[in-house]
């Protein structure tokens, strides 16, 4: 996983100082790849342990692996053409059990769990939502915006889970904002990017599936979405 993708996935865990560190590293990959840990720490008037903790949060084994990966990224352009196995491995790396447990806590406390997706994404998402419903009849799946809008406006103590690979669908963003206005908890599952829906959500989950267009049709792989949702489902069962 690239450095910036690791940052997006773990952004919710970073401190203000760590935010400053990642911003610096992102702008200076080549030079940081040659720095000693004490040199980087001194630039921010902190200690090497701070850098080590950041490395671990981002999923690196330590500072040495961070430097090696930064060197690789700075020397060659990013390649987004993944084979199926590589794509799946990348998504398994995005599974975050700590964040899943936070979502499950919301699910357990809610009177009802409302899932929403549109288009091709909806067909994939409904597969896992049906599993949720099979073990807990308070899980419901919506594809009609007006139906969900009515629910948002009249519900209390419910969770609204929005699914969008782009995180920029106007219809979904409108409903997510409405849910916040009515003081509902909002959870999102989007592609791995800094997108509007993820920023709106109380808790953001990510999958990785680069957009693929063939003959003007969107044939983006939906398997990554299923990987993340099924992992959440397993956490829900285990709780």
mmCIF file of C-alpha atoms in Angstrom, residues 3 15 24-25 27-28 59 64 79 86 92 94 98 103 114-115 119 133 135 158 162 171 208:
data_model
loop_
_atom_site.group_PDB
_atom_site.id
_atom_site.type_symbol
_atom_site.label_atom_id
_atom_site.label_comp_id
_atom_site.label_asym_id
_atom_site.label_seq_id
_atom_site.Cartn_x
_atom_site.Cartn_y
_atom_site.Cartn_z
ATOM 1 C CA UNK A 3 2.184 5.949 1.842
ATOM 2 C CA UNK A 15 -2.481 13.169 16.412
ATOM 3 C CA UNK A 24 6.107 16.672 5.524
ATOM 4 C CA UNK A 25 6.916 13.093 4.534
ATOM 5 C CA UNK A 27 6.102 16.281 0.226
ATOM 6 C CA UNK A 28 9.650 15.041 0.787
ATOM 7 C CA UNK A 59 1.261 -0.450 9.162
ATOM 8 C CA UNK A 64 13.496 1.208 7.987
ATOM 9 C CA UNK A 79 1.050 1.447 -10.794
ATOM 10 C CA UNK A 86 -2.895 -8.340 -5.495
ATOM 11 C CA UNK A 92 -7.297 -7.415 3.396
ATOM 12 C CA UNK A 94 -7.371 -2.292 4.808
ATOM 13 C CA UNK A 98 -10.514 -1.418 15.860
ATOM 14 C CA UNK A 103 -19.188 0.476 14.012
ATOM 15 C CA UNK A 114 -30.239 1.425 7.504
ATOM 16 C CA UNK A 115 -27.934 0.628 4.565
ATOM 17 C CA UNK A 119 -26.350 1.620 -9.063
ATOM 18 C CA UNK A 133 -30.724 -9.274 8.215
ATOM 19 C CA UNK A 135 -29.043 -12.777 12.039
ATOM 20 C CA UNK A 158 -30.963 4.660 14.212
ATOM 21 C CA UNK A 162 -23.906 4.805 3.104
ATOM 22 C CA UNK A 171 -27.729 11.851 -4.046
ATOM 23 C CA UNK A 208 -9.558 -0.276 -2.666
#
